[in-house]
PDB file of C-alpha atoms and ligand atoms in Angstrom:
ATOM      1  CA  MET A   1      76.640 250.191  69.216  1.00  0.00           C
ATOM      2  CA  ASN A   2      79.308 248.149  67.442  1.00  0.00           C
ATOM      3  CA  THR A   3      80.277 244.653  68.457  1.00  0.00           C
ATOM      4  CA  GLN A   4      83.179 245.837  70.671  1.00  0.00           C
ATOM      5  CA  GLU A   5      80.972 248.242  72.496  1.00  0.00           C
ATOM      6  CA  LYS A   6      78.334 245.557  73.068  1.00  0.00           C
ATOM      7  CA  VAL A   7      80.901 243.268  74.460  1.00  0.00           C
ATOM      8  CA  SER A   8      82.312 245.939  76.876  1.00  0.00           C
ATOM      9  CA  ILE A   9      78.793 247.003  78.205  1.00  0.00           C
ATOM     10  CA  GLN A  10      77.953 243.203  78.806  1.00  0.00           C
ATOM     11  CA  GLN A  11      81.342 242.888  80.723  1.00  0.00           C
ATOM     12  CA  LEU A  12      80.744 245.806  82.658  1.00  0.00           C
ATOM     13  CA  LYS A  13      77.302 244.590  83.457  1.00  0.00           C
ATOM     14  CA  GLU A  14      78.695 241.274  84.620  1.00  0.00           C
ATOM     15  CA  THR A  15      81.155 243.193  86.840  1.00  0.00           C
ATOM     16  CA  ILE A  16      78.330 245.103  88.363  1.00  0.00           C
ATOM     17  CA  ASP A  17      76.331 241.944  89.100  1.00  0.00           C
ATOM     18  CA  VAL A  18      79.503 240.239  90.622  1.00  0.00           C
ATOM     19  CA  ALA A  19      79.931 243.426  92.915  1.00  0.00           C
ATOM     20  CA  LEU A  20      76.206 243.137  93.920  1.00  0.00           C
ATOM     21  CA  GLN A  21      76.653 239.682  95.110  1.00  0.00           C
ATOM     22  CA  ARG A  22      79.616 240.555  96.938  1.00  0.00           C
ATOM     23  CA  TYR A  23      78.807 243.752  98.633  1.00  0.00           C
ATOM     24  CA  LEU A  24      75.305 242.737  99.845  1.00  0.00           C
ATOM     25  CA  PRO A  25      74.821 240.763 103.151  1.00  0.00           C
ATOM     26  CA  SER A  26      74.910 237.115 102.395  1.00  0.00           C
ATOM     27  CA  ALA A  27      71.611 235.108 102.468  1.00  0.00           C
ATOM     28  CA  THR A  28      72.677 233.135 105.457  1.00  0.00           C
ATOM     29  CA  THR A  29      73.315 235.900 107.416  1.00  0.00           C
ATOM     30  CA  ARG A  30      70.625 236.398 110.150  1.00  0.00           C
ATOM     31  CA  PRO A  31      67.850 237.426 109.719  1.00  0.00           C
ATOM     32  CA  SER A  32      68.201 235.252 106.512  1.00  0.00           C
ATOM     33  CA  GLU A  33      64.712 235.777 105.012  1.00  0.00           C
ATOM     34  CA  LEU A  34      65.407 239.385 104.975  1.00  0.00           C
ATOM     35  CA  HIS A  35      68.730 239.239 103.241  1.00  0.00           C
ATOM     36  CA  SER A  36      67.467 236.735 100.967  1.00  0.00           C
ATOM     37  CA  ALA A  37      64.520 239.155 100.010  1.00  0.00           C
ATOM     38  CA  MET A  38      67.299 241.966  99.634  1.00  0.00           C
ATOM     39  CA  ARG A  39      69.307 239.821  97.198  1.00  0.00           C
ATOM     40  CA  TYR A  40      66.147 238.638  95.286  1.00  0.00           C
ATOM     41  CA  SER A  41      65.344 241.952  94.404  1.00  0.00           C
ATOM     42  CA  ALA A  42      68.569 243.634  93.895  1.00  0.00           C
ATOM     43  CA  CYS A  43      71.019 240.970  92.527  1.00  0.00           C
ATOM     44  CA  GLU A  44      68.877 239.152  90.025  1.00  0.00           C
ATOM     45  CA  GLY A  45      67.834 240.632  86.769  1.00  0.00           C
ATOM     46  CA  GLY A  46      67.476 244.242  85.867  1.00  0.00           C
ATOM     47  CA  LYS A  47      69.453 246.246  83.184  1.00  0.00           C
ATOM     48  CA  ARG A  48      71.768 247.873  85.632  1.00  0.00           C
ATOM     49  CA  VAL A  49      71.228 251.114  83.601  1.00  0.00           C
ATOM     50  CA  ARG A  50      72.131 253.428  86.660  1.00  0.00           C
ATOM     51  CA  ALA A  51      75.187 251.619  87.648  1.00  0.00           C
ATOM     52  CA  LEU A  52      76.383 251.217  84.020  1.00  0.00           C
ATOM     53  CA  LEU A  53      75.905 254.865  83.398  1.00  0.00           C
ATOM     54  CA  LEU A  54      77.962 255.523  86.715  1.00  0.00           C
ATOM     55  CA  LEU A  55      80.702 253.027  85.665  1.00  0.00           C
ATOM     56  CA  ILE A  56      81.048 254.256  82.129  1.00  0.00           C
ATOM     57  CA  CYS A  57      81.363 257.830  83.055  1.00  0.00           C
ATOM     58  CA  SER A  58      83.913 257.035  85.806  1.00  0.00           C
ATOM     59  CA  SER A  59      85.830 254.971  83.312  1.00  0.00           C
ATOM     60  CA  ILE A  60      86.496 257.880  80.829  1.00  0.00           C
ATOM     61  CA  TYR A  61      89.570 258.689  83.010  1.00  0.00           C
ATOM     62  CA  ARG A  62      91.904 256.287  84.788  1.00  0.00           C
ATOM     63  CA  GLN A  63      90.641 256.403  88.311  1.00  0.00           C
ATOM     64  CA  SER A  64      92.522 255.847  91.432  1.00  0.00           C
ATOM     65  CA  GLU A  65      89.271 254.869  93.326  1.00  0.00           C
ATOM     66  CA  ASP A  66      87.090 251.857  92.682  1.00  0.00           C
ATOM     67  CA  PRO A  67      83.623 252.764  91.659  1.00  0.00           C
ATOM     68  CA  LEU A  68      82.114 249.811  92.038  1.00  0.00           C
ATOM     69  CA  PRO A  69      80.774 250.216  95.790  1.00  0.00           C
ATOM     70  CA  ALA A  70      78.947 253.408  94.331  1.00  0.00           C
ATOM     71  CA  CYS A  71      77.309 251.293  91.533  1.00  0.00           C
ATOM     72  CA  VAL A  72      76.083 248.871  94.027  1.00  0.00           C
ATOM     73  CA  ALA A  73      74.965 251.606  96.144  1.00  0.00           C
ATOM     74  CA  ILE A  74      72.772 253.407  93.436  1.00  0.00           C
ATOM     75  CA  GLU A  75      71.505 249.853  92.393  1.00  0.00           C
ATOM     76  CA  CYS A  76      70.412 249.291  96.029  1.00  0.00           C
ATOM     77  CA  VAL A  77      68.363 252.626  96.059  1.00  0.00           C
ATOM     78  CA  HIS A  78      66.837 251.666  92.699  1.00  0.00           C
ATOM     79  CA  ALA A  79      65.991 248.286  93.790  1.00  0.00           C
ATOM     80  CA  TYR A  80      64.291 249.492  97.190  1.00  0.00           C
ATOM     81  CA  SER A  81      62.305 251.781  94.905  1.00  0.00           C
ATOM     82  CA  LEU A  82      60.874 248.967  92.679  1.00  0.00           C
ATOM     83  CA  ILE A  83      60.016 246.721  95.845  1.00  0.00           C
ATOM     84  CA  HIS A  84      58.051 249.589  97.350  1.00  0.00           C
ATOM     85  CA  ASP A  85      56.686 250.719  93.978  1.00  0.00           C
ATOM     86  CA  ASP A  86      55.243 247.146  93.476  1.00  0.00           C
ATOM     87  CA  LEU A  87      53.619 247.128  96.922  1.00  0.00           C
ATOM     88  CA  PRO A  88      49.761 246.719  96.976  1.00  0.00           C
ATOM     89  CA  THR A  89      49.394 250.212  98.474  1.00  0.00           C
ATOM     90  CA  ILE A  90      51.391 251.664  95.814  1.00  0.00           C
ATOM     91  CA  ASP A  91      51.071 250.022  92.294  1.00  0.00           C
ATOM     92  CA  ASN A  92      50.106 246.568  93.305  1.00  0.00           C
ATOM     93  CA  SER A  93      52.352 244.853  90.712  1.00  0.00           C
ATOM     94  CA  ALA A  94      52.771 241.021  90.938  1.00  0.00           C
ATOM     95  CA  LEU A  95      55.664 240.780  88.378  1.00  0.00           C
ATOM     96  CA  ARG A  96      59.075 242.390  88.137  1.00  0.00           C
ATOM     97  CA  ARG A  97      62.124 241.380  86.276  1.00  0.00           C
ATOM     98  CA  ASN A  98      60.261 238.480  84.964  1.00  0.00           C
ATOM     99  CA  LYS A  99      59.741 236.938  88.419  1.00  0.00           C
ATOM    100  CA  PRO A 100      57.062 237.431  91.293  1.00  0.00           C
ATOM    101  CA  SER A 101      57.630 240.799  92.774  1.00  0.00           C
ATOM    102  CA  CYS A 102      59.232 240.713  96.155  1.00  0.00           C
ATOM    103  CA  HIS A 103      55.990 240.946  98.302  1.00  0.00           C
ATOM    104  CA  ILE A 104      54.506 238.041  96.318  1.00  0.00           C
ATOM    105  CA  ALA A 105      57.892 235.829  96.587  1.00  0.00           C
ATOM    106  CA  PHE A 106      58.262 236.695 100.325  1.00  0.00           C
ATOM    107  CA  ASP A 107      55.361 238.714 102.226  1.00  0.00           C
ATOM    108  CA  GLU A 108      54.417 242.333 102.303  1.00  0.00           C
ATOM    109  CA  ALA A 109      56.114 243.016 105.595  1.00  0.00           C
ATOM    110  CA  THR A 110      59.367 241.295 104.431  1.00  0.00           C
ATOM    111  CA  ALA A 111      59.296 243.136 101.397  1.00  0.00           C
ATOM    112  CA  LEU A 112      58.674 246.583 102.932  1.00  0.00           C
ATOM    113  CA  LEU A 113      61.546 246.019 105.246  1.00  0.00           C
ATOM    114  CA  ALA A 114      63.752 244.707 102.504  1.00  0.00           C
ATOM    115  CA  GLY A 115      63.364 248.160 100.725  1.00  0.00           C
ATOM    116  CA  ASP A 116      64.141 250.013 103.726  1.00  0.00           C
ATOM    117  CA  ALA A 117      67.272 247.789 104.312  1.00  0.00           C
ATOM    118  CA  LEU A 118      68.414 248.223 100.796  1.00  0.00           C
ATOM    119  CA  LEU A 119      68.071 252.002 101.086  1.00  0.00           C
ATOM    120  CA  THR A 120      70.103 251.959 104.293  1.00  0.00           C
ATOM    121  CA  GLU A 121      72.710 249.548 102.738  1.00  0.00           C
ATOM    122  CA  ALA A 122      73.497 251.895  99.989  1.00  0.00           C
ATOM    123  CA  PHE A 123      74.602 254.354 102.483  1.00  0.00           C
ATOM    124  CA  ILE A 124      76.443 251.934 104.617  1.00  0.00           C
ATOM    125  CA  ILE A 125      78.505 250.777 101.431  1.00  0.00           C
ATOM    126  CA  LEU A 126      79.244 254.542 100.658  1.00  0.00           C
ATOM    127  CA  SER A 127      80.278 255.360 104.157  1.00  0.00           C
ATOM    128  CA  THR A 128      82.345 252.197 104.471  1.00  0.00           C
ATOM    129  CA  HIS A 129      84.094 251.980 101.093  1.00  0.00           C
ATOM    130  CA  TYR A 130      85.021 255.553 100.575  1.00  0.00           C
ATOM    131  CA  ALA A 131      85.896 256.275 104.298  1.00  0.00           C
ATOM    132  CA  HIS A 132      89.493 256.902 103.396  1.00  0.00           C
ATOM    133  CA  ARG A 133      88.457 259.375 100.807  1.00  0.00           C
ATOM    134  CA  PRO A 134      86.028 261.497 102.959  1.00  0.00           C
ATOM    135  CA  GLU A 135      85.560 264.161 100.447  1.00  0.00           C
ATOM    136  CA  LEU A 136      84.629 261.754  97.714  1.00  0.00           C
ATOM    137  CA  GLY A 137      82.260 259.839 100.299  1.00  0.00           C
ATOM    138  CA  LEU A 138      80.505 262.759 101.303  1.00  0.00           C
ATOM    139  CA  TYR A 139      80.077 263.922  97.920  1.00  0.00           C
ATOM    140  CA  LEU A 140      78.509 260.673  96.686  1.00  0.00           C
ATOM    141  CA  THR A 141      76.459 260.533  99.848  1.00  0.00           C
ATOM    142  CA  GLN A 142      75.045 264.005  99.287  1.00  0.00           C
ATOM    143  CA  ILE A 143      74.128 263.289  95.723  1.00  0.00           C
ATOM    144  CA  LEU A 144      72.434 259.935  96.130  1.00  0.00           C
ATOM    145  CA  SER A 145      70.552 261.077  99.351  1.00  0.00           C
ATOM    146  CA  THR A 146      69.237 264.402  97.801  1.00  0.00           C
ATOM    147  CA  THR A 147      68.232 262.910  94.351  1.00  0.00           C
ATOM    148  CA  SER A 148      66.425 260.008  96.058  1.00  0.00           C
ATOM    149  CA  GLY A 149      64.809 262.097  98.742  1.00  0.00           C
ATOM    150  CA  SER A 150      61.634 264.196  99.078  1.00  0.00           C
ATOM    151  CA  SER A 151      62.884 266.646  96.720  1.00  0.00           C
ATOM    152  CA  GLY A 152      63.839 264.041  94.157  1.00  0.00           C
ATOM    153  CA  MET A 153      62.534 260.346  93.562  1.00  0.00           C
ATOM    154  CA  ILE A 154      60.102 260.261  96.617  1.00  0.00           C
ATOM    155  CA  GLY A 155      58.816 263.625  95.900  1.00  0.00           C
ATOM    156  CA  GLY A 156      58.164 262.560  92.063  1.00  0.00           C
ATOM    157  CA  GLN A 157      56.329 259.318  93.462  1.00  0.00           C
ATOM    158  CA  LYS A 158      54.297 261.232  95.653  1.00  0.00           C
ATOM    159  CA  GLU A 159      52.857 263.434  93.039  1.00  0.00           C
ATOM    160  CA  ASP A 160      52.701 260.603  90.496  1.00  0.00           C
ATOM    161  CA  ILE A 161      50.176 259.019  93.171  1.00  0.00           C
ATOM    162  CA  ASP A 162      48.332 262.095  93.938  1.00  0.00           C
ATOM    163  CA  ASN A 163      47.779 262.747  90.106  1.00  0.00           C
ATOM    164  CA  GLU A 164      46.360 259.337  89.325  1.00  0.00           C
ATOM    165  CA  GLY A 165      42.835 260.048  87.695  1.00  0.00           C
ATOM    166  CA  GLN A 166      43.658 263.841  87.373  1.00  0.00           C
ATOM    167  CA  SER A 167      43.220 265.836  84.145  1.00  0.00           C
ATOM    168  CA  ILE A 168      46.173 266.433  81.918  1.00  0.00           C
ATOM    169  CA  ASP A 169      48.690 268.823  83.215  1.00  0.00           C
ATOM    170  CA  SER A 170      52.062 268.920  81.207  1.00  0.00           C
ATOM    171  CA  GLU A 171      53.873 270.952  83.903  1.00  0.00           C
ATOM    172  CA  THR A 172      53.005 268.368  86.632  1.00  0.00           C
ATOM    173  CA  LEU A 173      54.035 265.521  84.218  1.00  0.00           C
ATOM    174  CA  GLU A 174      57.280 267.205  83.659  1.00  0.00           C
ATOM    175  CA  TYR A 175      57.848 267.331  87.577  1.00  0.00           C
ATOM    176  CA  ILE A 176      57.013 263.600  88.143  1.00  0.00           C
ATOM    177  CA  HIS A 177      59.220 262.479  85.018  1.00  0.00           C
ATOM    178  CA  LYS A 178      62.146 264.690  86.257  1.00  0.00           C
ATOM    179  CA  ASN A 179      61.961 263.707  89.940  1.00  0.00           C
ATOM    180  CA  LYS A 180      60.798 260.048  90.010  1.00  0.00           C
ATOM    181  CA  THR A 181      63.187 258.746  87.332  1.00  0.00           C
ATOM    182  CA  ALA A 182      65.437 261.550  85.964  1.00  0.00           C
ATOM    183  CA  LYS A 183      67.030 262.410  89.317  1.00  0.00           C
ATOM    184  CA  LEU A 184      68.311 258.920  90.120  1.00  0.00           C
ATOM    185  CA  ILE A 185      69.796 258.713  86.546  1.00  0.00           C
ATOM    186  CA  GLN A 186      71.338 262.195  87.116  1.00  0.00           C
ATOM    187  CA  ALA A 187      72.737 260.829  90.250  1.00  0.00           C
ATOM    188  CA  ALA A 188      74.449 258.216  88.423  1.00  0.00           C
ATOM    189  CA  ILE A 189      76.049 260.746  86.131  1.00  0.00           C
ATOM    190  CA  LEU A 190      77.260 263.037  88.752  1.00  0.00           C
ATOM    191  CA  MET A 191      78.517 260.118  90.974  1.00  0.00           C
ATOM    192  CA  GLY A 192      80.449 258.732  87.788  1.00  0.00           C
ATOM    193  CA  PHE A 193      82.241 262.054  86.907  1.00  0.00           C
ATOM    194  CA  ALA A 194      83.013 262.317  90.678  1.00  0.00           C
ATOM    195  CA  PHE A 195      85.789 259.684  90.137  1.00  0.00           C
ATOM    196  CA  ALA A 196      87.601 261.703  87.645  1.00  0.00           C
ATOM    197  CA  PRO A 197      90.825 263.236  88.830  1.00  0.00           C
ATOM    198  CA  LYS A 198      90.552 266.581  90.541  1.00  0.00           C
ATOM    199  CA  GLY A 199      90.286 269.312  88.074  1.00  0.00           C
ATOM    200  CA  ASP A 200      90.004 266.889  85.291  1.00  0.00           C
ATOM    201  CA  CYS A 201      86.359 266.277  84.643  1.00  0.00           C
ATOM    202  CA  PRO A 202      85.471 266.780  80.847  1.00  0.00           C
ATOM    203  CA  LEU A 203      82.213 268.863  81.624  1.00  0.00           C
ATOM    204  CA  SER A 204      81.066 271.727  83.774  1.00  0.00           C
ATOM    205  CA  SER A 205      78.913 270.872  86.644  1.00  0.00           C
ATOM    206  CA  ASN A 206      75.928 272.222  84.923  1.00  0.00           C
ATOM    207  CA  ASP A 207      76.494 270.290  81.778  1.00  0.00           C
ATOM    208  CA  ARG A 208      76.814 266.985  84.143  1.00  0.00           C
ATOM    209  CA  GLU A 209      73.538 267.763  85.532  1.00  0.00           C
ATOM    210  CA  MET A 210      71.943 268.576  82.102  1.00  0.00           C
ATOM    211  CA  LEU A 211      73.322 265.395  80.726  1.00  0.00           C
ATOM    212  CA  GLY A 212      71.787 263.187  83.413  1.00  0.00           C
ATOM    213  CA  TYR A 213      68.398 265.278  83.395  1.00  0.00           C
ATOM    214  CA  HIS A 214      68.234 264.651  79.335  1.00  0.00           C
ATOM    215  CA  ILE A 215      69.146 261.008  79.671  1.00  0.00           C
ATOM    216  CA  GLY A 216      66.602 260.340  82.473  1.00  0.00           C
ATOM    217  CA  MET A 217      63.829 262.127  80.867  1.00  0.00           C
ATOM    218  CA  ALA A 218      64.332 260.166  77.574  1.00  0.00           C
ATOM    219  CA  PHE A 219      64.354 257.003  79.593  1.00  0.00           C
ATOM    220  CA  GLN A 220      61.068 257.872  81.397  1.00  0.00           C
ATOM    221  CA  TYR A 221      59.356 258.798  78.012  1.00  0.00           C
ATOM    222  CA  LEU A 222      60.373 255.646  76.693  1.00  0.00           C
ATOM    223  CA  ASP A 223      59.104 253.680  79.814  1.00  0.00           C
ATOM    224  CA  ASP A 224      55.612 255.417  79.217  1.00  0.00           C
ATOM    225  CA  LEU A 225      55.875 254.450  75.555  1.00  0.00           C
ATOM    226  CA  LEU A 226      56.739 250.841  76.305  1.00  0.00           C
ATOM    227  CA  ASP A 227      54.062 250.445  78.893  1.00  0.00           C
ATOM    228  CA  ALA A 228      51.567 251.407  76.366  1.00  0.00           C
ATOM    229  CA  GLN A 229      52.862 249.479  73.398  1.00  0.00           C
ATOM    230  CA  SER A 230      54.825 246.523  74.449  1.00  0.00           C
ATOM    231  CA  ASN A 231      53.838 243.230  76.217  1.00  0.00           C
ATOM    232  CA  SER A 232      54.848 241.853  79.853  1.00  0.00           C
ATOM    233  CA  SER A 233      56.863 238.772  78.488  1.00  0.00           C
ATOM    234  CA  ILE A 234      59.405 241.304  77.025  1.00  0.00           C
ATOM    235  CA  LEU A 235      59.291 243.934  79.615  1.00  0.00           C
ATOM    236  CA  GLY A 236      59.171 241.432  82.536  1.00  0.00           C
ATOM    237  CA  LYS A 237      56.391 243.473  84.537  1.00  0.00           C
ATOM    238  CA  PRO A 238      52.908 244.148  83.741  1.00  0.00           C
ATOM    239  CA  THR A 239      51.881 246.555  80.805  1.00  0.00           C
ATOM    240  CA  GLY A 240      49.058 248.751  80.460  1.00  0.00           C
ATOM    241  CA  LYS A 241      49.339 249.376  84.309  1.00  0.00           C
ATOM    242  CA  ASP A 242      49.612 253.288  83.867  1.00  0.00           C
ATOM    243  CA  ASN A 243      46.255 253.168  82.011  1.00  0.00           C
ATOM    244  CA  ASP A 244      44.630 250.924  84.666  1.00  0.00           C
ATOM    245  CA  LEU A 245      45.874 253.231  87.449  1.00  0.00           C
ATOM    246  CA  GLU A 246      44.931 256.310  85.355  1.00  0.00           C
ATOM    247  CA  LYS A 247      48.570 257.697  85.822  1.00  0.00           C
ATOM    248  CA  LEU A 248      49.332 260.807  84.232  1.00  0.00           C
ATOM    249  CA  THR A 249      51.774 259.622  81.358  1.00  0.00           C
ATOM    250  CA  SER A 250      53.382 261.182  78.422  1.00  0.00           C
ATOM    251  CA  ILE A 251      51.140 259.205  76.232  1.00  0.00           C
ATOM    252  CA  LYS A 252      47.975 260.935  77.757  1.00  0.00           C
ATOM    253  CA  VAL A 253      49.529 264.138  77.588  1.00  0.00           C
ATOM    254  CA  TYR A 254      51.264 264.226  74.169  1.00  0.00           C
ATOM    255  CA  GLY A 255      50.364 261.221  72.491  1.00  0.00           C
ATOM    256  CA  LEU A 256      52.540 258.265  71.009  1.00  0.00           C
ATOM    257  CA  GLU A 257      54.133 260.357  68.149  1.00  0.00           C
ATOM    258  CA  ALA A 258      55.166 263.285  70.148  1.00  0.00           C
ATOM    259  CA  THR A 259      56.518 261.421  73.086  1.00  0.00           C
ATOM    260  CA  ARG A 260      58.733 259.409  70.630  1.00  0.00           C
ATOM    261  CA  LYS A 261      59.941 262.875  69.426  1.00  0.00           C
ATOM    262  CA  ARG A 262      60.637 263.821  72.796  1.00  0.00           C
ATOM    263  CA  ILE A 263      62.611 260.647  73.583  1.00  0.00           C
ATOM    264  CA  ASN A 264      64.717 261.644  70.404  1.00  0.00           C
ATOM    265  CA  GLN A 265      65.050 265.367  71.440  1.00  0.00           C
ATOM    266  CA  HIS A 266      66.258 264.443  74.772  1.00  0.00           C
ATOM    267  CA  SER A 267      68.671 261.975  73.659  1.00  0.00           C
ATOM    268  CA  ASP A 268      70.078 264.252  70.911  1.00  0.00           C
ATOM    269  CA  THR A 269      70.633 266.957  73.475  1.00  0.00           C
ATOM    270  CA  ALA A 270      72.441 264.428  75.804  1.00  0.00           C
ATOM    271  CA  LEU A 271      74.527 263.420  72.916  1.00  0.00           C
ATOM    272  CA  GLU A 272      75.395 267.076  71.924  1.00  0.00           C
ATOM    273  CA  LEU A 273      76.496 267.795  75.399  1.00  0.00           C
ATOM    274  CA  LEU A 274      78.930 264.768  75.420  1.00  0.00           C
ATOM    275  CA  ARG A 275      80.308 266.203  72.058  1.00  0.00           C
ATOM    276  CA  LYS A 276      81.478 269.140  73.945  1.00  0.00           C
ATOM    277  CA  ALA A 277      83.704 267.236  76.138  1.00  0.00           C
ATOM    278  CA  GLN A 278      87.499 266.933  75.338  1.00  0.00           C
ATOM    279  CA  ALA A 279      87.576 263.442  76.226  1.00  0.00           C
ATOM    280  CA  ASN A 280      86.949 259.953  74.791  1.00  0.00           C
ATOM    281  CA  THR A 281      83.036 259.678  75.283  1.00  0.00           C
ATOM    282  CA  ALA A 282      82.466 257.065  72.548  1.00  0.00           C
ATOM    283  CA  LEU A 283      81.242 254.356  74.958  1.00  0.00           C
ATOM    284  CA  ILE A 284      78.808 256.462  76.873  1.00  0.00           C
ATOM    285  CA  GLU A 285      77.518 258.157  73.600  1.00  0.00           C
ATOM    286  CA  SER A 286      76.848 254.674  72.180  1.00  0.00           C
ATOM    287  CA  TYR A 287      75.334 253.460  75.492  1.00  0.00           C
ATOM    288  CA  ILE A 288      72.878 256.443  75.283  1.00  0.00           C
ATOM    289  CA  GLU A 289      72.046 255.640  71.831  1.00  0.00           C
ATOM    290  CA  SER A 290      71.311 251.953  72.901  1.00  0.00           C
ATOM    291  CA  LEU A 291      68.934 253.276  75.753  1.00  0.00           C
ATOM    292  CA  ARG A 292      67.003 255.304  72.880  1.00  0.00           C
ATOM    293  CA  GLN A 293      66.402 252.049  71.010  1.00  0.00           C
ATOM    294  CA  ARG A 294      65.747 249.599  73.937  1.00  0.00           C
ATOM    295  CA  ILE A 295      62.727 247.469  73.898  1.00  0.00           C
ATOM    296  CA  ASN A 296      62.679 246.609  77.525  1.00  0.00           C
TER     297      ASN A 296
HETATM  298  C1  LIG B 301      58.177 254.546 100.290  1.00  0.00           C
HETATM  299  C2  LIG B 301      56.152 253.062  99.887  1.00  0.00           C
HETATM  300  C3  LIG B 301      57.203 253.806  99.626  1.00  0.00           C
HETATM  301  C4  LIG B 301      57.340 253.976  98.216  1.00  0.00           C
HETATM  302  C5  LIG B 301      58.529 254.845  97.506  1.00  0.00           C
HETATM  303  C6  LIG B 301      60.517 256.000  95.904  1.00  0.00           C
HETATM  304  C7  LIG B 301      59.472 254.836  95.183  1.00  0.00           C
HETATM  305  C8  LIG B 301      58.517 254.120  96.050  1.00  0.00           C
HETATM  306  C9  LIG B 301      59.286 254.733  94.061  1.00  0.00           C
HETATM  307  C10 LIG B 301      60.152 255.409  93.011  1.00  0.00           C
HETATM  308  C11 LIG B 301      59.626 255.728  91.786  1.00  0.00           C
HETATM  309  C12 LIG B 301      59.913 254.641  90.707  1.00  0.00           C
HETATM  310  C13 LIG B 301      59.716 252.990  90.987  1.00  0.00           C
HETATM  311  C14 LIG B 301      60.351 254.916  89.455  1.00  0.00           C
HETATM  312  C15 LIG B 301      60.396 253.926  88.498  1.00  0.00           C
HETATM  313  C16 LIG B 301      61.325 254.605  87.361  1.00  0.00           C
HETATM  314  C17 LIG B 301      61.510 253.537  86.208  1.00  0.00           C
HETATM  315  C18 LIG B 301      61.562 253.860  84.875  1.00  0.00           C
HETATM  316  C19 LIG B 301      61.907 252.217  86.675  1.00  0.00           C
HETATM  317  C20 LIG B 301      62.313 251.149  85.965  1.00  0.00           C
HETATM  318  O1  LIG B 301      63.692 251.110  85.683  1.00  0.00           O
HETATM  319  P1  LIG B 301      64.416 250.055  84.889  1.00  0.00           P
HETATM  320  O2  LIG B 301      63.579 249.867  83.493  1.00  0.00           O
HETATM  321  O3  LIG B 301      64.433 248.858  85.626  1.00  0.00           O
HETATM  322  O4  LIG B 301      65.850 250.516  84.776  1.00  0.00           O
HETATM  323  P2  LIG B 301      65.314 247.419  85.688  1.00  0.00           P
HETATM  324  O5  LIG B 301      64.441 246.318  86.184  1.00  0.00           O
HETATM  325  O6  LIG B 301      65.952 247.095  84.420  1.00  0.00           O
HETATM  326  O7  LIG B 301      66.288 247.758  86.726  1.00  0.00           O
END
C-alpha cells in the first residue's frame, strides 16, 4: 500500500469511527449502562475491516446515497458477535481489542443484552436511514440478516462449538470458516456495491459473491495463523485459545505452511476477480493486499 492509500484508509476508518459515535444511542440515554456497554464494544478499537470493505466498494462510483449508516450497521452486527463469542458460555475470553471483554467490564447479563441490542440496532439503522430508498434498504437488510443468521454467521458458530475436540475434517472446517467469518465479509462487499448507480456495478452478482467469499476465507485462515503464532499484546485478544478449546482450525487440518498457501490463493483469486472489473479498483486491491499482510 503506498502512502496516499494508507492515508486514505486511515481517513475512511476515522470517518467510520465518527459515524459509529453518531448513530449509536448516547451513553446518557436510559438505560445508560446498556448503552454504555454497546458503545464500549462497538465504538472503541477494532480494525473496521467490514465497514472499510463496504465503504471502499461503495466509493468506486459517485453514489447518491450515504453508505455510512450501512457501515455502522455491519459493525454493530460484528460487535454483537464478538461480545457473545467472548461470553463464558461460548469462548470465555476476558480480553478483546486490548481491553476487558464486555462481560468483564460490565457483567454477563449486560453483555448479553448489549449484544442483542447491537444486533437489533443494525436493523433500526438500515430501516430508518434508507426508508426513502425502500429497495436499497430492503436489499441491505436481506443481505445483512441472511449472512448473519442461522445459515450464515450463527450457523458457522454453532458448528464451530459442536466440533470442539472432534477429529480433523476439512469439509466441516470449510463450512465453519465460510459461514462464521466469510459470510459477514461477503455482506460487506455486496452491501458496498449496492450503492453503485443502477446497472453500473463493475462486477456480476456471482463475481461479487465470490470476491467476498475469497476475502473472507483468506481473513479467517490468517486469523487461525495469528492465533497460533502471535501474542496477545499484538492481537489485543488471548492467543492459543483455539488450541485450548480444541477448536477445528486450519492449523490442525492443514498445518502452518499450507494455511499460509491458502491465504495467498484466496487473496490472489480475490485480486484476479477485481482486475476483471472495468473500474478503478486500486484502493480495494491494495486494501486486500494489506489484509493478507496484517499482523493483528
Ligand atoms: C448467540 C451466544 C451467541 C453467540 C453467537 C454469532 C456469534 C456468537 C459469533 C460469531 C462468530 C465470530 C465471533 C466469528 C469471529 C470472526 C473473526 C475473525 C473475528 C475477528 O474479527 P476482526 O479481526 O476483529 O475484524 P476487530 O476487533 O478488528 O473488529
